[in-house]
PDB file of C-alpha atoms in Angstrom:
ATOM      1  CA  UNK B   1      -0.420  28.680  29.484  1.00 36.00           C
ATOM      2  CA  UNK B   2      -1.761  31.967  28.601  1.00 33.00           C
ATOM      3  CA  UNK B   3      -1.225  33.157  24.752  1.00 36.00           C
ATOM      4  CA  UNK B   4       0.901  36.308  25.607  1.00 37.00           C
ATOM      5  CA  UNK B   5       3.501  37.214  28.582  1.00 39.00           C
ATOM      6  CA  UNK B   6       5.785  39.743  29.455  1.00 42.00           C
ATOM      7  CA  UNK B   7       9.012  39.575  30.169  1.00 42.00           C
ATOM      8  CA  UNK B   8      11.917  40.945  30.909  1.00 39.00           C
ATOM      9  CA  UNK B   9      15.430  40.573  28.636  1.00 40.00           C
ATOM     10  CA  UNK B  10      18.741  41.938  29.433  1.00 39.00           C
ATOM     11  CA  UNK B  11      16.443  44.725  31.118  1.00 39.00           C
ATOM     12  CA  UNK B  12      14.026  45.900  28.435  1.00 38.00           C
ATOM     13  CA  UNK B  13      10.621  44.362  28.736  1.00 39.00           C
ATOM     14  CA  UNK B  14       9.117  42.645  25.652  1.00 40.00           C
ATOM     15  CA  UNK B  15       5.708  40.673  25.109  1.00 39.00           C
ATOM     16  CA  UNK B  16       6.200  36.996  23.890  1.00 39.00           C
ATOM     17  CA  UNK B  17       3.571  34.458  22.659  1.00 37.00           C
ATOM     18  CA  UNK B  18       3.510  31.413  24.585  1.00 36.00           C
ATOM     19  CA  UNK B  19       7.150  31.201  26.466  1.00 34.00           C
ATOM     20  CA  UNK B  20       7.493  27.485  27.290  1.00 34.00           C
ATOM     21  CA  UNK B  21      11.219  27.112  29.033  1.00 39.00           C
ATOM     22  CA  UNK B  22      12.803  30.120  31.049  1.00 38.00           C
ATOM     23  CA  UNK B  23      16.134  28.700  32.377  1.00 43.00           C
ATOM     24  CA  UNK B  24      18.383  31.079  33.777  1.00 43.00           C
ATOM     25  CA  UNK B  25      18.953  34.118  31.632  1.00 43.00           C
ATOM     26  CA  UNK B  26      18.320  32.110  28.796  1.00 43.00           C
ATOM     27  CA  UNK B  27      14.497  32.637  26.667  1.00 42.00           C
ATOM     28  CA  UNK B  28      13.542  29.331  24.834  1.00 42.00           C
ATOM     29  CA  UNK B  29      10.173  29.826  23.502  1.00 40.00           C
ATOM     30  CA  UNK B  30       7.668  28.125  20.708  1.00 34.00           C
ATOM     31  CA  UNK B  31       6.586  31.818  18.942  1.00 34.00           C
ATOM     32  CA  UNK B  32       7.094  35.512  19.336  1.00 37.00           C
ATOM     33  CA  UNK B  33       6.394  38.520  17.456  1.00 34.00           C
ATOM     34  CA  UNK B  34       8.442  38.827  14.527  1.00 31.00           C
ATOM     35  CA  UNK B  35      10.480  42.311  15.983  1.00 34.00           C
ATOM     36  CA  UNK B  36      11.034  40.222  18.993  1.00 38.00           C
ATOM     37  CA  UNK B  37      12.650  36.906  17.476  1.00 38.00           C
ATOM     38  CA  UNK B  38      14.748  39.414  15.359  1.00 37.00           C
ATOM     39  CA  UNK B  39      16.034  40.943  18.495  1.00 37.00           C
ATOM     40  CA  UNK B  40      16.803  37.913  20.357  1.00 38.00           C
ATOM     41  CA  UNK B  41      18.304  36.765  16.983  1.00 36.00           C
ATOM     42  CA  UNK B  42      20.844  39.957  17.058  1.00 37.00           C
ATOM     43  CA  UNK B  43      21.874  39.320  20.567  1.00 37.00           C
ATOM     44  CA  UNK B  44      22.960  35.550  19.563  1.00 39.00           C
ATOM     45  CA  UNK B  45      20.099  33.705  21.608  1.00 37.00           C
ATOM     46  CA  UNK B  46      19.555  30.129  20.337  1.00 39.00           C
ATOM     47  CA  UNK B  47      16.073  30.394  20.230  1.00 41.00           C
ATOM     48  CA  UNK B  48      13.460  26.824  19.296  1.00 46.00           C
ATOM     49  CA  UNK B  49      10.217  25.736  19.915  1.00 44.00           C
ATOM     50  CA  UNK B  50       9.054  22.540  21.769  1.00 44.00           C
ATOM     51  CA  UNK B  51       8.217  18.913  21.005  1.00 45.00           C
ATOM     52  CA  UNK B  52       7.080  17.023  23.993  1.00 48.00           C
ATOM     53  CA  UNK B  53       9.701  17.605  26.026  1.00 48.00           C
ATOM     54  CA  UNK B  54      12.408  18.000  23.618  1.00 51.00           C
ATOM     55  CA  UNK B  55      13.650  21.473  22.645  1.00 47.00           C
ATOM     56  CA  UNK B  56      13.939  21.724  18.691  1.00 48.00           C
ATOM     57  CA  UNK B  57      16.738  24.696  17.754  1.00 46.00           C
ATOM     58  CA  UNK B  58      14.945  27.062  15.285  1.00 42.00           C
ATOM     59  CA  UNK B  59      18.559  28.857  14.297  1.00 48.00           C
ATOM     60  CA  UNK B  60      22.017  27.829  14.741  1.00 47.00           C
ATOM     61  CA  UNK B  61      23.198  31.460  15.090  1.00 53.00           C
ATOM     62  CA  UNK B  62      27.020  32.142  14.067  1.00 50.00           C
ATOM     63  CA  UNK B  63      28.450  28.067  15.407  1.00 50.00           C
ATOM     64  CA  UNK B  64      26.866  26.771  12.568  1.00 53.00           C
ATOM     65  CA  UNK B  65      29.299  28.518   9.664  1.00 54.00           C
ATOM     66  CA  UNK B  66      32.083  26.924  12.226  1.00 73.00           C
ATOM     67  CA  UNK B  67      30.543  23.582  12.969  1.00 88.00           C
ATOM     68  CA  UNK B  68      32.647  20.644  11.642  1.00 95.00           C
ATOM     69  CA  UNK B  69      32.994  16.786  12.489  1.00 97.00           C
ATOM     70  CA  UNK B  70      34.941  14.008  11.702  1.00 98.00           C
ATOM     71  CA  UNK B  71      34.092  10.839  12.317  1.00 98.00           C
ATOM     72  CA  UNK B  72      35.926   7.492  11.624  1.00 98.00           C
ATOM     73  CA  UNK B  73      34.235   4.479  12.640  1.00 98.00           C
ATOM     74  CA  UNK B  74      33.435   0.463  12.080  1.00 96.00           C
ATOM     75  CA  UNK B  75      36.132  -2.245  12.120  1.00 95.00           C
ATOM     76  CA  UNK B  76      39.613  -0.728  12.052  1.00 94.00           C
ATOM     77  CA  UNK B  77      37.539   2.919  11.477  1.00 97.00           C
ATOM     78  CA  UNK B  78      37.812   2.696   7.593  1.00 96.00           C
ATOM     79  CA  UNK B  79      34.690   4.524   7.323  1.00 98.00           C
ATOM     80  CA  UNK B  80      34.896   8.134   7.874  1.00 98.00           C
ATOM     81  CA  UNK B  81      33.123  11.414   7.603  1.00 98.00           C
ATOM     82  CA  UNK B  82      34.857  14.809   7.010  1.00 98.00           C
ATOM     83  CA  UNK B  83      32.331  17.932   6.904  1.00 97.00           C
ATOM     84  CA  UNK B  84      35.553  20.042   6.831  1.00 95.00           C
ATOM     85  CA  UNK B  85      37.331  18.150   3.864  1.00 97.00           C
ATOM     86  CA  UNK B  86      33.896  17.012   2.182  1.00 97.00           C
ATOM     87  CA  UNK B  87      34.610  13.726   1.980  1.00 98.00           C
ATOM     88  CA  UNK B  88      33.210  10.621   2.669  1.00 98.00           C
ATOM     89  CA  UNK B  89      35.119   7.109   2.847  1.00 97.00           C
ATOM     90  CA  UNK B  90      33.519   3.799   2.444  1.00 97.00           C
ATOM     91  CA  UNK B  91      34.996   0.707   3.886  1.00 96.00           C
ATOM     92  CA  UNK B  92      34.102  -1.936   0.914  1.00 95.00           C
ATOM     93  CA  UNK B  93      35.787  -4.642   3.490  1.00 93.00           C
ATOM     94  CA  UNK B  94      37.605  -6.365   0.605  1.00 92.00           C
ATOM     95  CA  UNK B  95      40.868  -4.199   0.939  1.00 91.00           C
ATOM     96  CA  UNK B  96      39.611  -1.445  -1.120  1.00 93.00           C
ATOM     97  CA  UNK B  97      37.418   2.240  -0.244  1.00 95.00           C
ATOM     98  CA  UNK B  98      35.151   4.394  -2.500  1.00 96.00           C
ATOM     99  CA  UNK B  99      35.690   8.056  -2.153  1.00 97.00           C
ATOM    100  CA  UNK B 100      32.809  10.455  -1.894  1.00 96.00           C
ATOM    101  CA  UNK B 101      34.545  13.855  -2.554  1.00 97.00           C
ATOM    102  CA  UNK B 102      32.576  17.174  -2.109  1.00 96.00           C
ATOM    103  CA  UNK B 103      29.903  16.194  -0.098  1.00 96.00           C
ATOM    104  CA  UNK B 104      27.964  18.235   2.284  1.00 95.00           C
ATOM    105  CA  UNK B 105      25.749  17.820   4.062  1.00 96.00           C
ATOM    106  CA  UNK B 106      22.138  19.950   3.990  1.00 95.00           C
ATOM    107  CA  UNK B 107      21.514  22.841   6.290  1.00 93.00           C
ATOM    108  CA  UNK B 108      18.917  20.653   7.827  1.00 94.00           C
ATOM    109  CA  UNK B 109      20.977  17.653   8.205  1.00 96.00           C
ATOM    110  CA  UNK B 110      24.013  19.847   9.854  1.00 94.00           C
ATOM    111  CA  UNK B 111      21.022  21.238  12.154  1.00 93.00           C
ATOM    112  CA  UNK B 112      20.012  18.190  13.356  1.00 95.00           C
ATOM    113  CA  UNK B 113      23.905  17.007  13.525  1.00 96.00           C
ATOM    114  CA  UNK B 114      24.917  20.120  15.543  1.00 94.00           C
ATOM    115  CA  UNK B 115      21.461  19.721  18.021  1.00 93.00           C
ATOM    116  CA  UNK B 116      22.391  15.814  18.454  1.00 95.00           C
ATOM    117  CA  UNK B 117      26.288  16.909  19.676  1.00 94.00           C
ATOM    118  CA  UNK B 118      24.640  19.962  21.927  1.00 91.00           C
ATOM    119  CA  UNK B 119      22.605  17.580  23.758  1.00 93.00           C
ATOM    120  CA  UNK B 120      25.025  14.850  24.551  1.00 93.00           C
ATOM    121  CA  UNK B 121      26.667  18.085  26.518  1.00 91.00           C
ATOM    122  CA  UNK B 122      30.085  16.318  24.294  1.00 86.00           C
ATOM    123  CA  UNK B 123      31.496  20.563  24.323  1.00 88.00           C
ATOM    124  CA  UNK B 124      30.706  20.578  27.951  1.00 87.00           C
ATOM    125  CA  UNK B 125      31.384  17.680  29.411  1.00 86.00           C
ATOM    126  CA  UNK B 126      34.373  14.857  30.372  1.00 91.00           C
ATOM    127  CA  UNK B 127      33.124  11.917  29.184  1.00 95.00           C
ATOM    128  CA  UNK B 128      34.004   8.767  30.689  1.00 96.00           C
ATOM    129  CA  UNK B 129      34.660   6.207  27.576  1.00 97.00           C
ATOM    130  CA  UNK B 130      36.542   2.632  26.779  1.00 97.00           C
ATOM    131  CA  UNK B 131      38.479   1.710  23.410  1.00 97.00           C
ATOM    132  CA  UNK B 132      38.911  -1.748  24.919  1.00 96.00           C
ATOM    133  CA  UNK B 133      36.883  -4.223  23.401  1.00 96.00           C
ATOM    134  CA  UNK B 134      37.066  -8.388  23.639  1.00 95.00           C
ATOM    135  CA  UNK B 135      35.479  -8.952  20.868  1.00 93.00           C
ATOM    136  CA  UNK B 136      37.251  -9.682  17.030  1.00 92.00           C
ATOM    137  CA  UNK B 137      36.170  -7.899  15.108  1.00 93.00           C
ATOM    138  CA  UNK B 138      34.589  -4.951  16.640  1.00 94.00           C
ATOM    139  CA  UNK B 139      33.752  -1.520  15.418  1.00 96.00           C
ATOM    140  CA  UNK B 140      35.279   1.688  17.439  1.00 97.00           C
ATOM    141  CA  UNK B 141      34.884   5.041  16.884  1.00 98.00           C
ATOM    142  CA  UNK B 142      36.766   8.692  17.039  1.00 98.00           C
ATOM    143  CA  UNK B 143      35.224  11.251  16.251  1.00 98.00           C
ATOM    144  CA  UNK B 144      36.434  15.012  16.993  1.00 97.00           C
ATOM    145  CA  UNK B 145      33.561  17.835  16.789  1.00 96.00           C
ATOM    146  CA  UNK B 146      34.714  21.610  16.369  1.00 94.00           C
ATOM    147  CA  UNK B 147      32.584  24.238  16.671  1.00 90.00           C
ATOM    148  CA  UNK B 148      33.865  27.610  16.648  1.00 85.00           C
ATOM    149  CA  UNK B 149      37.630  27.467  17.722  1.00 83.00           C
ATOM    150  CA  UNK B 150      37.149  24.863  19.919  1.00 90.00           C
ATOM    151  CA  UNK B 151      37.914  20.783  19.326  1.00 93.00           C
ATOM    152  CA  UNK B 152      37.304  18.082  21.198  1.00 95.00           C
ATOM    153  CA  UNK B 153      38.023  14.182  20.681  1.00 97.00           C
ATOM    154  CA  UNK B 154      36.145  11.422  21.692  1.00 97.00           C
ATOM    155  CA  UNK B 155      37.087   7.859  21.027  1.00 98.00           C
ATOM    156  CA  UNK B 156      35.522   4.157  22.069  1.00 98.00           C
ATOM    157  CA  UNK B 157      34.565   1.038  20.949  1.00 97.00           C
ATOM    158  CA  UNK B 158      30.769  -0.873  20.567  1.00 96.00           C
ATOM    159  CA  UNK B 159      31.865  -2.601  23.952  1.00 97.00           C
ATOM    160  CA  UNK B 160      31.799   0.729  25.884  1.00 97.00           C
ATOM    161  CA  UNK B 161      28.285  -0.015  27.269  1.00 96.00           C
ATOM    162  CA  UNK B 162      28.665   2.646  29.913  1.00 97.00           C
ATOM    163  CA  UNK B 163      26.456   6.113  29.603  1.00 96.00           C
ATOM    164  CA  UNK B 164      28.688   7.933  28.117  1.00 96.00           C
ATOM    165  CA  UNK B 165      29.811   5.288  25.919  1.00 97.00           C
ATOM    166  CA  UNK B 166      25.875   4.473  24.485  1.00 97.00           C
ATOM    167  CA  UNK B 167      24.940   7.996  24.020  1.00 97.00           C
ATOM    168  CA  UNK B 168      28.177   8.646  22.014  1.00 97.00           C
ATOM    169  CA  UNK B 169      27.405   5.605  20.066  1.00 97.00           C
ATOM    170  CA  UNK B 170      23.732   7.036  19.532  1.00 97.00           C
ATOM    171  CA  UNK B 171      25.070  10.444  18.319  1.00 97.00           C
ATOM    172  CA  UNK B 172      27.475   8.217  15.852  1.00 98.00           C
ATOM    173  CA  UNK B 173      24.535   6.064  14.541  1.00 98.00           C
ATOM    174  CA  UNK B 174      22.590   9.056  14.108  1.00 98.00           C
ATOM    175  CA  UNK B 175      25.169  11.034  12.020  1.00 98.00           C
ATOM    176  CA  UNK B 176      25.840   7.671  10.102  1.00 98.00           C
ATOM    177  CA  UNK B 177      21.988   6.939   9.218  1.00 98.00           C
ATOM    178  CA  UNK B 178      22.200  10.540   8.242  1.00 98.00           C
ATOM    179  CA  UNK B 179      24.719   9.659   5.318  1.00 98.00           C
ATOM    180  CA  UNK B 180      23.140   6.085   4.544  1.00 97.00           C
ATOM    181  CA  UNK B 181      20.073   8.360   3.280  1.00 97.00           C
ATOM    182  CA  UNK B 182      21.634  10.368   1.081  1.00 97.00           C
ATOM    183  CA  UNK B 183      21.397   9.338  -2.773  1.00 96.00           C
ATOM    184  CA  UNK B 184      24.864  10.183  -3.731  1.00 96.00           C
ATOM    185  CA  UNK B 185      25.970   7.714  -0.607  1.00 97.00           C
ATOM    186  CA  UNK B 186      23.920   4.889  -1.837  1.00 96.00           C
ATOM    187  CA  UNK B 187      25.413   5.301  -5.140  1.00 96.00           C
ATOM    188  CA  UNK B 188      28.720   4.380  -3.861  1.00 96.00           C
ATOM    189  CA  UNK B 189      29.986   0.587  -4.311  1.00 94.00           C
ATOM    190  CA  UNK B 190      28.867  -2.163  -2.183  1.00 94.00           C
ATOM    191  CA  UNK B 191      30.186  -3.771   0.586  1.00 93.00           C
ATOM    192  CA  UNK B 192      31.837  -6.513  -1.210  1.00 88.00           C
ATOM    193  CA  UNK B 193      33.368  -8.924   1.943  1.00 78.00           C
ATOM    194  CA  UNK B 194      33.407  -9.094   5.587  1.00 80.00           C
ATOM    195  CA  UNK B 195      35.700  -9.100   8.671  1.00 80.00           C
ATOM    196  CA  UNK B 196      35.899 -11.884  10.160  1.00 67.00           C
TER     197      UNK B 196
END
């Protein structure tokens, strides 16, 4: 890969270091100039670099001021996550909950949240997924994801061993081991019983 290349955007021809993904009209690169990345910035291009083979968003542009979740989730979904509400709710399995109010989380943390959702294709795509589950107890999810003005729900349970139903469950793990590491979390009460 040579160190510099033209090309062409939206018809004006600029010179980028190292372009590593062209697909379609769309300019995913690992540097450019500085007067370049602020252009592609202005235009709203999500623009990130590369990590094997994984593309790593550098900006969230304008989705990210708009980007909210909720997720409930475990046995009867007692344990939920509200970005919008700031508010965290832990199942303590003995009847009772500890609140988390005001919570947010980092920029970093929503980046890495909003990248995880983008490449599930969840915004995109129909997925196929099960809330029927033989085993007692089981954990099930539902989790709704807006970004911008637009919302869309996904529910299923840890039986839904299809695609669709593992890489939701990844994206839910990941959001959740997201929370378990923050210190005000931990702080919370512990688990104090069990479902049986």
């Amino acid at each position: 890969m040579s160190k510099w290349k033209n090309a062409e955007l939206f018809g004006s021809r600029v010179r980028l270091e190292d372009i590593t993904v062209v697909e379609g009209d769309r300019i995913i690169m690992q540097w450019a100039r500085a007067t370049v990345m602020g252009m592609l910035l202005g235009m709203g291009i999500l623009t990130g670099c590369v990590v094997g083979e994984r593309v790593e968003p550098l900006v969230l542009e304008h989705e990210e001021a708009a980007f909210d979740i909720e997720l409930k989730y475990g046995v009867h979904q007692k344990n939920a996550i509200n970005t919008a509400a700031q508010q965290v709710v832990k199942d303590l399995q003995n009847g009772e909950v500890a609140v988390l109010n005001h919570f947010q989380f980092s920029d970093e943390e929503r980046r890495q949240i909003y990248q995880e959702i983008m490449q599930t294709n969840a915004m995109e795509e129909d997925k196929q997924l099960t809330t029927e589950c033989n085993m007692k107890p089981h954990a099930s999810y539902d989790l709704t994801v807006t970004v911008s003005d637009k919302s869309k729900r996904f529910a299923w349970s840890q039986c839904d061993k299809g695609e669709d139903g593992m890489e939701m469950t990844r994206l839910a793990q990941f959001i959740i081991e997201l929370l378990r590491q923050r210190e005000e979390y931990q702080q919370l009460p512990a688990v104090q019983g069990g479902y049986q």
